[in-house]
PDB file of C-alpha atoms and ligand atoms in Angstrom:
ATOM      1  CA  MET A   1      29.461  21.810   1.426  1.00 94.00           C
ATOM      2  CA  GLN A   2      28.264  20.454   4.785  1.00 96.00           C
ATOM      3  CA  LEU A   3      24.724  19.211   5.203  1.00 96.00           C
ATOM      4  CA  LYS A   4      23.838  21.973   7.705  1.00 96.00           C
ATOM      5  CA  GLN A   5      25.111  24.677   5.317  1.00 97.00           C
ATOM      6  CA  ALA A   6      23.174  23.186   2.394  1.00 97.00           C
ATOM      7  CA  LEU A   7      20.050  23.154   4.548  1.00 97.00           C
ATOM      8  CA  ALA A   8      20.467  26.735   5.770  1.00 97.00           C
ATOM      9  CA  SER A   9      20.878  28.121   2.274  1.00 97.00           C
ATOM     10  CA  ALA A  10      17.957  25.983   0.998  1.00 98.00           C
ATOM     11  CA  VAL A  11      15.688  27.430   3.690  1.00 98.00           C
ATOM     12  CA  ASP A  12      16.684  30.975   2.631  1.00 97.00           C
ATOM     13  CA  ARG A  13      16.112  30.139  -1.025  1.00 98.00           C
ATOM     14  CA  LEU A  14      12.640  28.666  -0.460  1.00 98.00           C
ATOM     15  CA  GLU A  15      11.704  31.540   1.850  1.00 97.00           C
ATOM     16  CA  ALA A  16      12.720  34.038  -0.829  1.00 97.00           C
ATOM     17  CA  ALA A  17      10.577  32.112  -3.351  1.00 97.00           C
ATOM     18  CA  ASP A  18       7.587  32.354  -0.983  1.00 95.00           C
ATOM     19  CA  VAL A  19       7.307  28.604  -0.450  1.00 95.00           C
ATOM     20  CA  GLY A  20       5.336  27.795   2.730  1.00 93.00           C
ATOM     21  CA  SER A  21       7.073  25.896   5.562  1.00 96.00           C
ATOM     22  CA  PRO A  22      10.537  26.412   4.042  1.00 97.00           C
ATOM     23  CA  ARG A  23      12.456  24.408   6.658  1.00 97.00           C
ATOM     24  CA  MET A  24      10.166  21.400   6.401  1.00 96.00           C
ATOM     25  CA  ASN A  25      10.413  21.523   2.607  1.00 97.00           C
ATOM     26  CA  ALA A  26      14.185  21.980   2.616  1.00 98.00           C
ATOM     27  CA  GLU A  27      14.595  19.013   4.971  1.00 97.00           C
ATOM     28  CA  GLY A  28      12.133  16.836   3.068  1.00 97.00           C
ATOM     29  CA  LEU A  29      13.886  17.430  -0.232  1.00 98.00           C
ATOM     30  CA  LEU A  30      17.325  16.788   1.277  1.00 98.00           C
ATOM     31  CA  MET A  31      16.014  13.531   2.781  1.00 97.00           C
ATOM     32  CA  PHE A  32      14.757  12.622  -0.704  1.00 97.00           C
ATOM     33  CA  VAL A  33      18.054  13.436  -2.429  1.00 98.00           C
ATOM     34  CA  LEU A  34      20.193  11.607   0.140  1.00 97.00           C
ATOM     35  CA  GLY A  35      17.705   8.773   0.732  1.00 97.00           C
ATOM     36  CA  VAL A  36      17.896   9.286   4.511  1.00 97.00           C
ATOM     37  CA  SER A  37      15.544   9.945   7.432  1.00 96.00           C
ATOM     38  CA  ARG A  38      14.991  13.259   9.221  1.00 95.00           C
ATOM     39  CA  ALA A  39      16.808  11.785  12.234  1.00 97.00           C
ATOM     40  CA  TYR A  40      19.874  11.260  10.017  1.00 97.00           C
ATOM     41  CA  LEU A  41      19.857  14.950   9.037  1.00 96.00           C
ATOM     42  CA  TYR A  42      19.901  15.958  12.701  1.00 95.00           C
ATOM     43  CA  ALA A  43      22.514  13.357  13.648  1.00 97.00           C
ATOM     44  CA  HIS A  44      25.013  14.251  10.883  1.00 96.00           C
ATOM     45  CA  PRO A  45      24.973  18.049  10.372  1.00 95.00           C
ATOM     46  CA  GLU A  46      28.644  18.032   9.408  1.00 95.00           C
ATOM     47  CA  ARG A  47      28.422  15.320   6.751  1.00 96.00           C
ATOM     48  CA  GLU A  48      29.890  16.624   3.457  1.00 97.00           C
ATOM     49  CA  LEU A  49      27.631  16.437   0.383  1.00 97.00           C
ATOM     50  CA  THR A  50      29.199  14.993  -2.769  1.00 97.00           C
ATOM     51  CA  SER A  51      29.117  17.258  -5.810  1.00 97.00           C
ATOM     52  CA  GLU A  52      26.412  15.004  -7.373  1.00 97.00           C
ATOM     53  CA  GLU A  53      24.282  15.372  -4.253  1.00 98.00           C
ATOM     54  CA  GLU A  54      24.763  19.155  -4.288  1.00 97.00           C
ATOM     55  CA  THR A  55      23.753  19.339  -7.952  1.00 98.00           C
ATOM     56  CA  ARG A  56      20.695  17.136  -7.418  1.00 98.00           C
ATOM     57  CA  TYR A  57      19.640  19.157  -4.357  1.00 98.00           C
ATOM     58  CA  ASP A  58      20.031  22.355  -6.357  1.00 98.00           C
ATOM     59  CA  GLU A  59      17.774  20.919  -9.108  1.00 98.00           C
ATOM     60  CA  VAL A  60      14.954  19.850  -6.797  1.00 98.00           C
ATOM     61  CA  LEU A  61      15.096  23.154  -4.891  1.00 98.00           C
ATOM     62  CA  ALA A  62      14.795  25.003  -8.199  1.00 98.00           C
ATOM     63  CA  GLN A  63      11.687  22.940  -9.022  1.00 97.00           C
ATOM     64  CA  ARG A  64      10.166  23.552  -5.586  1.00 98.00           C
ATOM     65  CA  ALA A  65      10.895  27.286  -5.890  1.00 97.00           C
ATOM     66  CA  THR A  66       8.627  27.399  -8.975  1.00 97.00           C
ATOM     67  CA  GLY A  67       5.762  26.279  -6.698  1.00 96.00           C
ATOM     68  CA  MET A  68       5.751  22.649  -7.887  1.00 97.00           C
ATOM     69  CA  PRO A  69       4.321  20.515  -5.050  1.00 97.00           C
ATOM     70  CA  SER A  70       7.005  18.449  -3.332  1.00 97.00           C
ATOM     71  CA  GLN A  71       4.971  15.276  -4.011  1.00 97.00           C
ATOM     72  CA  TYR A  72       5.494  15.701  -7.762  1.00 98.00           C
ATOM     73  CA  ILE A  73       9.236  16.078  -7.109  1.00 98.00           C
ATOM     74  CA  THR A  74       9.616  13.092  -4.785  1.00 97.00           C
ATOM     75  CA  GLY A  75       6.917  11.095  -6.632  1.00 97.00           C
ATOM     76  CA  HIS A  76       5.199   9.931  -3.441  1.00 97.00           C
ATOM     77  CA  GLN A  77       2.237  10.727  -1.168  1.00 97.00           C
ATOM     78  CA  GLU A  78       0.856   8.775   1.758  1.00 97.00           C
ATOM     79  CA  PHE A  79      -2.882   8.081   1.893  1.00 98.00           C
ATOM     80  CA  TRP A  80      -4.708   5.825   4.350  1.00 98.00           C
ATOM     81  CA  GLY A  81      -1.292   4.805   5.715  1.00 98.00           C
ATOM     82  CA  LEU A  82      -0.276   3.456   2.285  1.00 98.00           C
ATOM     83  CA  ASP A  83       2.468   4.810   0.037  1.00 98.00           C
ATOM     84  CA  PHE A  84       1.218   6.002  -3.372  1.00 98.00           C
ATOM     85  CA  VAL A  85       3.351   7.004  -6.332  1.00 98.00           C
ATOM     86  CA  VAL A  86       2.142  10.202  -7.953  1.00 98.00           C
ATOM     87  CA  SER A  87       3.006  12.141 -11.078  1.00 98.00           C
ATOM     88  CA  PRO A  88       1.608  15.340 -12.591  1.00 97.00           C
ATOM     89  CA  ALA A  89      -0.923  13.052 -14.379  1.00 98.00           C
ATOM     90  CA  VAL A  90      -2.810  12.568 -11.101  1.00 98.00           C
ATOM     91  CA  LEU A  91      -4.241  14.668  -8.324  1.00 98.00           C
ATOM     92  CA  ILE A  92      -2.147  14.412  -5.151  1.00 98.00           C
ATOM     93  CA  PRO A  93      -4.316  12.418  -2.695  1.00 98.00           C
ATOM     94  CA  ARG A  94      -5.623  14.682   0.076  1.00 97.00           C
ATOM     95  CA  PRO A  95      -6.070  13.709   3.742  1.00 96.00           C
ATOM     96  CA  GLU A  96      -9.705  14.913   3.690  1.00 95.00           C
ATOM     97  CA  THR A  97     -10.518  12.242   1.093  1.00 97.00           C
ATOM     98  CA  GLU A  98      -9.970   9.705   3.875  1.00 97.00           C
ATOM     99  CA  HIS A  99     -13.447  10.779   5.125  1.00 97.00           C
ATOM    100  CA  LEU A 100     -14.883   9.285   1.937  1.00 98.00           C
ATOM    101  CA  VAL A 101     -13.094   5.985   2.599  1.00 98.00           C
ATOM    102  CA  GLU A 102     -14.339   6.006   6.218  1.00 98.00           C
ATOM    103  CA  THR A 103     -17.908   6.677   5.096  1.00 98.00           C
ATOM    104  CA  VAL A 104     -17.856   3.717   2.696  1.00 98.00           C
ATOM    105  CA  LEU A 105     -16.296   1.430   5.321  1.00 98.00           C
ATOM    106  CA  ASP A 106     -19.047   2.384   7.795  1.00 97.00           C
ATOM    107  CA  LEU A 107     -21.803   1.697   5.281  1.00 97.00           C
ATOM    108  CA  ALA A 108     -20.162  -1.513   4.012  1.00 97.00           C
ATOM    109  CA  ARG A 109     -19.929  -3.103   7.441  1.00 92.00           C
ATOM    110  CA  ASP A 110     -23.031  -5.249   6.894  1.00 88.00           C
ATOM    111  CA  VAL A 111     -22.487  -5.991   3.201  1.00 94.00           C
ATOM    112  CA  PRO A 112     -20.820  -9.425   2.917  1.00 93.00           C
ATOM    113  CA  ARG A 113     -19.124  -9.086  -0.523  1.00 95.00           C
ATOM    114  CA  PRO A 114     -19.504  -5.449  -1.520  1.00 97.00           C
ATOM    115  CA  ARG A 115     -19.208  -4.570  -5.215  1.00 97.00           C
ATOM    116  CA  ILE A 116     -17.645  -1.130  -5.464  1.00 97.00           C
ATOM    117  CA  VAL A 117     -16.741   1.164  -8.338  1.00 97.00           C
ATOM    118  CA  ASP A 118     -14.536   4.257  -7.849  1.00 98.00           C
ATOM    119  CA  VAL A 119     -15.203   6.886 -10.529  1.00 98.00           C
ATOM    120  CA  GLY A 120     -12.260   9.199 -11.312  1.00 98.00           C
ATOM    121  CA  THR A 121      -9.734   7.051  -9.518  1.00 98.00           C
ATOM    122  CA  GLY A 122      -6.644   9.206 -10.267  1.00 98.00           C
ATOM    123  CA  SER A 123      -3.766   7.641  -8.324  1.00 98.00           C
ATOM    124  CA  GLY A 124      -6.153   4.849  -7.294  1.00 98.00           C
ATOM    125  CA  CYS A 125      -6.015   5.958  -3.655  1.00 98.00           C
ATOM    126  CA  ILE A 126      -9.714   5.446  -2.820  1.00 98.00           C
ATOM    127  CA  ALA A 127     -10.185   2.149  -4.687  1.00 98.00           C
ATOM    128  CA  LEU A 128      -6.945   0.709  -3.328  1.00 98.00           C
ATOM    129  CA  ALA A 129      -7.605   1.820   0.276  1.00 98.00           C
ATOM    130  CA  LEU A 130     -11.030   0.151   0.060  1.00 98.00           C
ATOM    131  CA  ALA A 131      -9.609  -3.033  -1.485  1.00 98.00           C
ATOM    132  CA  TYR A 132      -6.965  -3.080   1.252  1.00 98.00           C
ATOM    133  CA  GLU A 133      -9.575  -2.771   4.028  1.00 98.00           C
ATOM    134  CA  LEU A 134     -12.354  -4.904   2.552  1.00 97.00           C
ATOM    135  CA  GLN A 135     -10.744  -8.234   1.760  1.00 95.00           C
ATOM    136  CA  SER A 136     -13.895  -9.710   0.241  1.00 96.00           C
ATOM    137  CA  ALA A 137     -14.856  -6.684  -1.865  1.00 97.00           C
ATOM    138  CA  GLU A 138     -14.963  -6.707  -5.656  1.00 96.00           C
ATOM    139  CA  VAL A 139     -13.460  -3.353  -6.639  1.00 97.00           C
ATOM    140  CA  TYR A 140     -13.478  -1.533  -9.979  1.00 96.00           C
ATOM    141  CA  ALA A 141     -11.813   1.790 -10.722  1.00 97.00           C
ATOM    142  CA  VAL A 142     -12.319   4.018 -13.744  1.00 96.00           C
ATOM    143  CA  ASP A 143     -10.894   7.259 -15.076  1.00 97.00           C
ATOM    144  CA  VAL A 144     -11.209   9.323 -18.235  1.00 97.00           C
ATOM    145  CA  SER A 145      -7.442   9.916 -18.160  1.00 97.00           C
ATOM    146  CA  ALA A 146      -5.392   7.043 -19.590  1.00 96.00           C
ATOM    147  CA  ASP A 147      -2.261   8.529 -17.984  1.00 98.00           C
ATOM    148  CA  ALA A 148      -3.916   8.523 -14.559  1.00 98.00           C
ATOM    149  CA  LEU A 149      -4.956   4.884 -15.025  1.00 98.00           C
ATOM    150  CA  GLU A 150      -1.326   3.969 -15.679  1.00 98.00           C
ATOM    151  CA  ILE A 151      -0.331   5.436 -12.307  1.00 98.00           C
ATOM    152  CA  ALA A 152      -3.296   3.754 -10.569  1.00 98.00           C
ATOM    153  CA  ARG A 153      -2.299   0.377 -12.028  1.00 98.00           C
ATOM    154  CA  ALA A 154       1.303   0.921 -10.894  1.00 98.00           C
ATOM    155  CA  ASN A 155       0.052   1.666  -7.379  1.00 98.00           C
ATOM    156  CA  ALA A 156      -2.099  -1.461  -7.380  1.00 98.00           C
ATOM    157  CA  ALA A 157       0.957  -3.532  -8.307  1.00 98.00           C
ATOM    158  CA  ARG A 158       3.214  -1.851  -5.720  1.00 98.00           C
ATOM    159  CA  LEU A 159       0.622  -2.450  -2.991  1.00 98.00           C
ATOM    160  CA  GLN A 160       0.078  -6.037  -4.190  1.00 97.00           C
ATOM    161  CA  LEU A 161      -3.586  -5.291  -4.777  1.00 97.00           C
ATOM    162  CA  ASP A 162      -3.510  -5.688  -8.553  1.00 94.00           C
ATOM    163  CA  GLY A 163      -5.433  -8.943  -8.368  1.00 93.00           C
ATOM    164  CA  ARG A 164      -8.152  -7.194  -6.378  1.00 96.00           C
ATOM    165  CA  VAL A 165      -8.973  -4.080  -8.436  1.00 97.00           C
ATOM    166  CA  ARG A 166      -9.989  -3.938 -12.117  1.00 96.00           C
ATOM    167  CA  PHE A 167      -9.334  -0.721 -14.008  1.00 96.00           C
ATOM    168  CA  ALA A 168     -11.174   0.699 -17.027  1.00 94.00           C
ATOM    169  CA  HIS A 169     -10.928   3.757 -19.247  1.00 94.00           C
ATOM    170  CA  CYS A 170     -14.320   5.447 -18.887  1.00 94.00           C
ATOM    171  CA  ASN A 171     -16.149   8.727 -19.141  1.00 95.00           C
ATOM    172  CA  VAL A 172     -17.927   8.528 -15.781  1.00 95.00           C
ATOM    173  CA  LEU A 173     -19.459   5.028 -16.107  1.00 93.00           C
ATOM    174  CA  ALA A 174     -19.494   4.713 -19.894  1.00 88.00           C
ATOM    175  CA  ALA A 175     -16.466   3.072 -21.546  1.00 73.00           C
ATOM    176  CA  VAL A 176     -14.742   5.566 -23.864  1.00 69.00           C
ATOM    177  CA  ALA A 177     -14.286   4.714 -27.539  1.00 63.00           C
ATOM    178  CA  GLY A 178     -11.239   2.499 -28.020  1.00 63.00           C
ATOM    179  CA  ALA A 179     -11.080   1.440 -24.362  1.00 62.00           C
ATOM    180  CA  THR A 180      -9.454  -1.965 -24.148  1.00 60.00           C
ATOM    181  CA  SER A 181     -11.544  -3.366 -21.310  1.00 58.00           C
ATOM    182  CA  ALA A 182     -15.212  -2.602 -21.795  1.00 56.00           C
ATOM    183  CA  MET A 183     -17.219  -3.249 -18.649  1.00 66.00           C
ATOM    184  CA  THR A 184     -20.900  -3.129 -17.940  1.00 74.00           C
ATOM    185  CA  PHE A 185     -21.599  -1.288 -14.772  1.00 82.00           C
ATOM    186  CA  ALA A 186     -24.645  -2.727 -13.018  1.00 86.00           C
ATOM    187  CA  GLY A 187     -25.550  -4.295  -9.712  1.00 92.00           C
ATOM    188  CA  PHE A 188     -23.101  -2.311  -7.583  1.00 96.00           C
ATOM    189  CA  ASP A 189     -23.420  -1.838  -3.822  1.00 97.00           C
ATOM    190  CA  PHE A 190     -21.321   1.343  -3.925  1.00 98.00           C
ATOM    191  CA  VAL A 191     -20.495   4.001  -6.460  1.00 98.00           C
ATOM    192  CA  VAL A 192     -17.723   6.064  -4.860  1.00 98.00           C
ATOM    193  CA  SER A 193     -16.176   9.219  -6.266  1.00 98.00           C
ATOM    194  CA  ASN A 194     -14.053  12.239  -5.576  1.00 98.00           C
ATOM    195  CA  PRO A 195     -14.918  13.963  -8.856  1.00 98.00           C
ATOM    196  CA  PRO A 196     -13.529  17.233 -10.222  1.00 97.00           C
ATOM    197  CA  TYR A 197     -15.896  19.918  -8.977  1.00 93.00           C
ATOM    198  CA  VAL A 198     -14.429  23.365  -9.565  1.00 93.00           C
ATOM    199  CA  GLY A 199     -16.188  25.631 -12.079  1.00 92.00           C
ATOM    200  CA  PHE A 200     -14.051  27.387 -14.717  1.00 91.00           C
ATOM    201  CA  GLY A 201     -15.193  30.719 -13.278  1.00 90.00           C
ATOM    202  CA  GLU A 202     -13.917  29.764  -9.817  1.00 89.00           C
ATOM    203  CA  ALA A 203     -10.318  29.209 -10.907  1.00 88.00           C
ATOM    204  CA  ASP A 204      -9.146  32.142  -8.771  1.00 89.00           C
ATOM    205  CA  LYS A 205     -10.509  30.429  -5.629  1.00 88.00           C
ATOM    206  CA  VAL A 206      -8.203  27.466  -6.179  1.00 91.00           C
ATOM    207  CA  GLN A 207      -4.683  27.476  -4.698  1.00 91.00           C
ATOM    208  CA  LYS A 208      -2.084  28.611  -7.220  1.00 91.00           C
ATOM    209  CA  SER A 209      -0.080  25.375  -6.932  1.00 92.00           C
ATOM    210  CA  VAL A 210      -3.240  23.385  -7.774  1.00 95.00           C
ATOM    211  CA  ARG A 211      -4.024  25.624 -10.757  1.00 94.00           C
ATOM    212  CA  ASP A 212      -0.490  25.557 -12.068  1.00 95.00           C
ATOM    213  CA  PHE A 213       0.525  21.952 -11.462  1.00 97.00           C
ATOM    214  CA  GLU A 214      -2.362  19.538 -10.867  1.00 97.00           C
ATOM    215  CA  PRO A 215      -4.188  18.062 -13.878  1.00 97.00           C
ATOM    216  CA  ARG A 216      -6.966  20.329 -15.160  1.00 96.00           C
ATOM    217  CA  VAL A 217      -9.210  17.325 -15.773  1.00 97.00           C
ATOM    218  CA  ALA A 218      -8.870  16.369 -12.102  1.00 97.00           C
ATOM    219  CA  VAL A 219      -9.859  19.795 -10.787  1.00 97.00           C
ATOM    220  CA  PHE A 220     -12.258  21.529 -13.179  1.00 96.00           C
ATOM    221  CA  ALA A 221     -15.656  20.323 -14.397  1.00 95.00           C
ATOM    222  CA  GLY A 222     -17.270  22.842 -16.734  1.00 95.00           C
ATOM    223  CA  GLU A 223     -18.637  26.345 -16.089  1.00 92.00           C
ATOM    224  CA  GLN A 224     -20.444  25.462 -12.841  1.00 90.00           C
ATOM    225  CA  GLY A 225     -18.246  22.561 -11.711  1.00 92.00           C
ATOM    226  CA  LEU A 226     -21.123  20.112 -12.290  1.00 93.00           C
ATOM    227  CA  ASP A 227     -20.127  18.494 -15.597  1.00 96.00           C
ATOM    228  CA  VAL A 228     -18.948  15.302 -13.913  1.00 97.00           C
ATOM    229  CA  ILE A 229     -21.052  15.130 -10.766  1.00 96.00           C
ATOM    230  CA  GLY A 230     -24.299  15.664 -12.744  1.00 96.00           C
ATOM    231  CA  PRO A 231     -23.793  12.648 -15.063  1.00 96.00           C
ATOM    232  CA  LEU A 232     -22.355  10.719 -12.110  1.00 97.00           C
ATOM    233  CA  VAL A 233     -25.571  11.023 -10.078  1.00 97.00           C
ATOM    234  CA  ARG A 234     -27.701   9.899 -13.071  1.00 95.00           C
ATOM    235  CA  GLN A 235     -25.432   7.034 -14.124  1.00 95.00           C
ATOM    236  CA  ALA A 236     -24.806   5.865 -10.559  1.00 96.00           C
ATOM    237  CA  HIS A 237     -28.541   5.312 -10.128  1.00 96.00           C
ATOM    238  CA  LYS A 238     -28.464   2.868 -13.049  1.00 95.00           C
ATOM    239  CA  ALA A 239     -25.243   1.194 -11.899  1.00 95.00           C
ATOM    240  CA  LEU A 240     -26.412   0.597  -8.321  1.00 96.00           C
ATOM    241  CA  GLN A 241     -28.620  -2.174  -7.136  1.00 95.00           C
ATOM    242  CA  GLN A 242     -31.598  -1.298  -4.938  1.00 96.00           C
ATOM    243  CA  ASP A 243     -30.354   0.020  -1.552  1.00 96.00           C
ATOM    244  CA  GLY A 244     -26.880   0.560  -3.025  1.00 97.00           C
ATOM    245  CA  TRP A 245     -25.040   3.739  -1.986  1.00 98.00           C
ATOM    246  CA  LEU A 246     -23.677   6.684  -3.924  1.00 98.00           C
ATOM    247  CA  THR A 247     -20.908   8.311  -1.861  1.00 98.00           C
ATOM    248  CA  VAL A 248     -19.287  11.457  -3.201  1.00 98.00           C
ATOM    249  CA  GLU A 249     -16.703  13.899  -1.923  1.00 97.00           C
ATOM    250  CA  ILE A 250     -17.918  17.468  -2.351  1.00 94.00           C
ATOM    251  CA  GLY A 251     -16.217  20.827  -2.480  1.00 87.00           C
ATOM    252  CA  TYR A 252     -16.479  23.602   0.065  1.00 81.00           C
ATOM    253  CA  SER A 253     -19.946  25.204  -0.322  1.00 83.00           C
ATOM    254  CA  MET A 254     -21.311  22.507  -2.695  1.00 89.00           C
ATOM    255  CA  ARG A 255     -23.622  20.812  -0.227  1.00 93.00           C
ATOM    256  CA  ASP A 256     -26.888  22.382  -1.395  1.00 94.00           C
ATOM    257  CA  VAL A 257     -26.049  22.126  -5.093  1.00 93.00           C
ATOM    258  CA  VAL A 258     -25.325  18.409  -4.760  1.00 95.00           C
ATOM    259  CA  LEU A 259     -28.357  17.723  -2.561  1.00 96.00           C
ATOM    260  CA  ASN A 260     -30.473  19.366  -5.284  1.00 96.00           C
ATOM    261  CA  LEU A 261     -29.197  16.821  -7.811  1.00 96.00           C
ATOM    262  CA  LEU A 262     -30.593  13.963  -5.700  1.00 97.00           C
ATOM    263  CA  ASP A 263     -34.212  13.461  -6.766  1.00 97.00           C
ATOM    264  CA  PRO A 264     -36.082  12.360  -3.588  1.00 96.00           C
ATOM    265  CA  THR A 265     -38.129   9.865  -5.617  1.00 96.00           C
ATOM    266  CA  MET A 266     -34.892   8.087  -6.569  1.00 97.00           C
ATOM    267  CA  TRP A 267     -32.701   8.490  -3.486  1.00 97.00           C
ATOM    268  CA  ASP A 268     -33.373   8.211   0.248  1.00 95.00           C
ATOM    269  CA  ASP A 269     -31.388   8.259   3.492  1.00 96.00           C
ATOM    270  CA  VAL A 270     -29.301  11.182   2.241  1.00 97.00           C
ATOM    271  CA  ARG A 271     -26.440  11.940   4.623  1.00 97.00           C
ATOM    272  CA  VAL A 272     -23.876  14.724   4.745  1.00 97.00           C
ATOM    273  CA  VAL A 273     -20.608  13.934   6.538  1.00 96.00           C
ATOM    274  CA  PRO A 274     -18.475  16.860   7.773  1.00 94.00           C
ATOM    275  CA  ASP A 275     -14.681  16.876   7.873  1.00 92.00           C
ATOM    276  CA  LEU A 276     -12.621  17.702  10.956  1.00 90.00           C
ATOM    277  CA  GLN A 277     -13.209  21.430  10.425  1.00 90.00           C
ATOM    278  CA  GLY A 278     -16.971  20.843  10.279  1.00 92.00           C
ATOM    279  CA  ILE A 279     -17.088  21.510   6.503  1.00 93.00           C
ATOM    280  CA  PRO A 280     -19.558  19.254   4.616  1.00 95.00           C
ATOM    281  CA  ARG A 281     -17.196  16.865   2.845  1.00 95.00           C
ATOM    282  CA  VAL A 282     -19.074  13.721   1.808  1.00 97.00           C
ATOM    283  CA  VAL A 283     -22.616  13.187   0.560  1.00 98.00           C
ATOM    284  CA  ALA A 284     -24.031   9.664   0.761  1.00 98.00           C
ATOM    285  CA  ALA A 285     -27.408   8.679  -0.685  1.00 98.00           C
ATOM    286  CA  ARG A 286     -29.164   5.309  -0.939  1.00 98.00           C
ATOM    287  CA  LYS A 287     -30.892   4.235  -4.123  1.00 97.00           C
ATOM    288  CA  SER A 288     -34.576   3.823  -3.246  1.00 94.00           C
TER     289      SER A 288
HETATM  290  C1  SAM B   1     -10.437  15.134  -7.944  1.00 86.91           C
HETATM  291  S1  SAM B   1      -9.566  13.906  -8.884  1.00 86.91           S
HETATM  292  C2  SAM B   1      -9.662  12.535  -7.744  1.00 86.91           C
HETATM  293  C3  SAM B   1      -8.560  11.538  -7.887  1.00 86.91           C
HETATM  294  C4  SAM B   1      -8.545  10.493  -6.772  1.00 86.91           C
HETATM  295  N1  SAM B   1      -9.762   9.726  -6.758  1.00 86.91           N
HETATM  296  C5  SAM B   1      -8.341  11.169  -5.428  1.00 86.91           C
HETATM  297  O1  SAM B   1      -9.302  11.244  -4.647  1.00 86.91           O
HETATM  298  O2  SAM B   1      -7.215  11.637  -5.155  1.00 86.91           O
HETATM  299  C6  SAM B   1     -10.760  13.532 -10.120  1.00 86.91           C
HETATM  300  C7  SAM B   1     -10.403  12.405 -11.089  1.00 86.91           C
HETATM  301  O3  SAM B   1     -11.518  12.260 -11.988  1.00 86.91           O
HETATM  302  C8  SAM B   1     -11.050  12.030 -13.298  1.00 86.91           C
HETATM  303  N2  SAM B   1     -12.105  12.470 -14.214  1.00 86.91           N
HETATM  304  C9  SAM B   1     -12.399  13.724 -14.642  1.00 86.91           C
HETATM  305  N3  SAM B   1     -13.444  13.713 -15.480  1.00 86.91           N
HETATM  306  C10 SAM B   1     -13.851  12.414 -15.569  1.00 86.91           C
HETATM  307  C11 SAM B   1     -14.883  11.757 -16.290  1.00 86.91           C
HETATM  308  N4  SAM B   1     -15.713  12.426 -17.077  1.00 86.91           N
HETATM  309  N5  SAM B   1     -15.002  10.419 -16.158  1.00 86.91           N
HETATM  310  C12 SAM B   1     -14.126   9.712 -15.366  1.00 86.91           C
HETATM  311  N6  SAM B   1     -13.133  10.286 -14.675  1.00 86.91           N
HETATM  312  C13 SAM B   1     -12.995  11.613 -14.763  1.00 86.91           C
HETATM  313  C14 SAM B   1      -9.766  12.838 -13.386  1.00 86.91           C
HETATM  314  O4  SAM B   1      -8.920  12.351 -14.393  1.00 86.91           O
HETATM  315  C15 SAM B   1      -9.197  12.663 -11.964  1.00 86.91           C
HETATM  316  O5  SAM B   1      -8.342  11.529 -11.912  1.00 86.91           O
END
């Protein structure tokens, strides 16, 4: 079968399966299977696929037709201009999380050797982007999921940042029983987090592909969605030094709930940073 025929039938197949942007997906998956660029697809429409390539393309299209995100099929997602490997053990890094990185970089400008801990690191995208940008920073990254930490460590090695970020298996900022590297979290300049924040009762408000394929522990946090962010606010206060910053990504419509968690006798200079659509996306608060 020629490349252009394979593409045309893939577009029809993904359309029939209700996959959004079927052409872009069909092209992306063919690029992945053949290991070529989009330009190559356009330049060689008559190239014949080998039977192995046809079979492999058929397999990945079948996966995509179930609704599986293409990033879990190709195993990659770009974040902050860096290439991250991803698996179903980690949340796929989202572009809006770059606002959290920007917020920390803004606040860290005048801190000579910032000590930073990223809580719920997942793929490691936030911790590694910060380590990449802030050459003198001391960066820690923790997660309650041992499988996620494995992916984060692999990303650190691939990006040659493994000497710069230390990883630990923790429930928020408390080492979990049996964790190999116990750390004491104190004296930080930044506690950074994109925590899970969806309540169990709000599952129907989450995209189906997120519900069906992304890790539950990365998305949901108890009945109200506050089971991680609540302890995080309390523990961050202990982990930060005076004038240190808590910076947290928040969900759509969570602004007031999160602001309510910040006791004004313990936090000052509370800021809310909107994303490009004007939706409150990051809350930053300084330990007073
Ligand atoms: C929304 S994902 C964010 C992942 C990554 N930081 C990002 O922005 O793409 C939340 C992460 O928090 C982790 N997590 C959930 N509950 C946790 C807890 N109690 N303590 C530490 N990490 C937790 C999950 O395993 C998941 O990796």
